[in-house]
Amino acid sequence: MADEERIMAGLDPLQLSGEQFLAVYAVLLLAAAGIAWVLPHWLRPDGRTVVLHQPFELACLSGGATRYAETLVVTLMQAGHLALRDESHFEPLRPTAGLSRAEVTVLGLPPGTDWAMLMASLWGAIHWVELRLIARGLWVDRADWWRIRGWACLPYVLVLIFGAVRWEIALLHRQPVPYLGWLLLAALVGGIMRCATIDRRTRGGSRVLARARRDARNLRRGRQMEEAQMAVALFGTEVLAGTPYEALHRLRMGRG
């Protein structure tokens, strides 16, 4: 009976020595990272593959609400309707020049508007673009998005719970496990980052975006300012580096 108990204790990962447990836990953490990476690809709906030509729809598909706002701002700046007053504040130059509701909204903001205020003014317009992308099968709705994120974070949660139990046992028996705290922190940070980086594209939406970027790859390499709107929509403000609109890129790099 004593031999059987020793064997069972040896099979119990919570009874392993500190060094042994750390090795097992590191393997489990790597496995959790791999599973969390793969799961969202399995869980995404197929959606549909359609052709998008509208820059603002492509902007949302590429980078969500933030990319939409960046695309709108560079459009207004290029048209001479909006300017950066300093490193972080905008000033409408022609308050009545907007063509769309979103443009009119931005140009109606007071001088000295910062990025946060500008973003807050655009949520209504962004919501309508979001609904169009969902209806076309290019984006998942928010409920499915949270479900995918929850499943993707679950491996990290299980690893965290397992490590926390071992931590408590070590404290009770005054047998600390060196470096376990750092691995627990890595699991926590990894879970948060994975949850935050899962986009809302369906498989069809990813194909549409990949094709649009492939067809417009010259916009990323060149400095064709007549196509700045589409370039920012697909690739972000990095394409503005070295152009007359570089100040907008610097503002966004600093997260304005």
mmCIF file of N, CA and C in Angstrom, residues 24-37 155-156 159:
data_model
loop_
_atom_site.group_PDB
_atom_site.id
_atom_site.type_symbol
_atom_site.label_atom_id
_atom_site.label_comp_id
_atom_site.label_asym_id
_atom_site.label_seq_id
_atom_site.Cartn_x
_atom_site.Cartn_y
_atom_site.Cartn_z
ATOM 1 N N VAL A 24 7.233 21.033 -16.232
ATOM 2 C CA VAL A 24 5.895 20.635 -16.692
ATOM 3 C C VAL A 24 5.049 21.866 -17.000
ATOM 4 N N TYR A 25 5.137 22.849 -16.121
ATOM 5 C CA TYR A 25 4.311 24.043 -16.293
ATOM 6 C C TYR A 25 4.723 24.822 -17.537
ATOM 7 N N ALA A 26 6.009 24.900 -17.822
ATOM 8 C CA ALA A 26 6.468 25.602 -19.019
ATOM 9 C C ALA A 26 5.929 24.927 -20.279
ATOM 10 N N VAL A 27 5.920 23.586 -20.283
ATOM 11 C CA VAL A 27 5.369 22.853 -21.427
ATOM 12 C C VAL A 27 3.879 23.126 -21.570
ATOM 13 N N LEU A 28 3.157 23.116 -20.445
ATOM 14 C CA LEU A 28 1.718 23.396 -20.481
ATOM 15 C C LEU A 28 1.438 24.814 -20.976
ATOM 16 N N LEU A 29 2.276 25.765 -20.576
ATOM 17 C CA LEU A 29 2.089 27.148 -21.008
ATOM 18 C C LEU A 29 2.301 27.279 -22.520
ATOM 19 N N LEU A 30 3.305 26.597 -23.046
ATOM 20 C CA LEU A 30 3.530 26.617 -24.493
ATOM 21 C C LEU A 30 2.373 25.950 -25.230
ATOM 22 N N ALA A 31 1.867 24.851 -24.668
ATOM 23 C CA ALA A 31 0.726 24.177 -25.292
ATOM 24 C C ALA A 31 -0.507 25.075 -25.282
ATOM 25 N N ALA A 32 -0.721 25.777 -24.171
ATOM 26 C CA ALA A 32 -1.862 26.696 -24.084
ATOM 27 C C ALA A 32 -1.752 27.801 -25.125
ATOM 28 N N ALA A 33 -0.531 28.334 -25.316
ATOM 29 C CA ALA A 33 -0.326 29.384 -26.311
ATOM 30 C C ALA A 33 -0.647 28.869 -27.709
ATOM 31 N N GLY A 34 -0.218 27.639 -28.009
ATOM 32 C CA GLY A 34 -0.509 27.075 -29.326
ATOM 33 C C GLY A 34 -1.994 26.857 -29.543
ATOM 34 N N ILE A 35 -2.665 26.295 -28.534
ATOM 35 C CA ILE A 35 -4.107 26.054 -28.653
ATOM 36 C C ILE A 35 -4.858 27.367 -28.787
ATOM 37 N N ALA A 36 -4.470 28.367 -27.990
ATOM 38 C CA ALA A 36 -5.143 29.671 -28.041
ATOM 39 C C ALA A 36 -4.937 30.346 -29.385
ATOM 40 N N TRP A 37 -3.843 30.055 -30.047
ATOM 41 C CA TRP A 37 -3.597 30.629 -31.379
ATOM 42 C C TRP A 37 -4.460 29.951 -32.437
ATOM 43 N N PRO A 155 -7.573 28.200 -22.537
ATOM 44 C CA PRO A 155 -6.339 27.465 -22.186
ATOM 45 C C PRO A 155 -5.463 28.228 -21.213
ATOM 46 N N TYR A 156 -5.354 29.526 -21.393
ATOM 47 C CA TYR A 156 -4.559 30.325 -20.461
ATOM 48 C C TYR A 156 -5.187 30.320 -19.069
ATOM 49 N N VAL A 159 -4.420 27.018 -17.345
ATOM 50 C CA VAL A 159 -3.019 26.970 -16.919
ATOM 51 C C VAL A 159 -2.798 27.873 -15.708
#
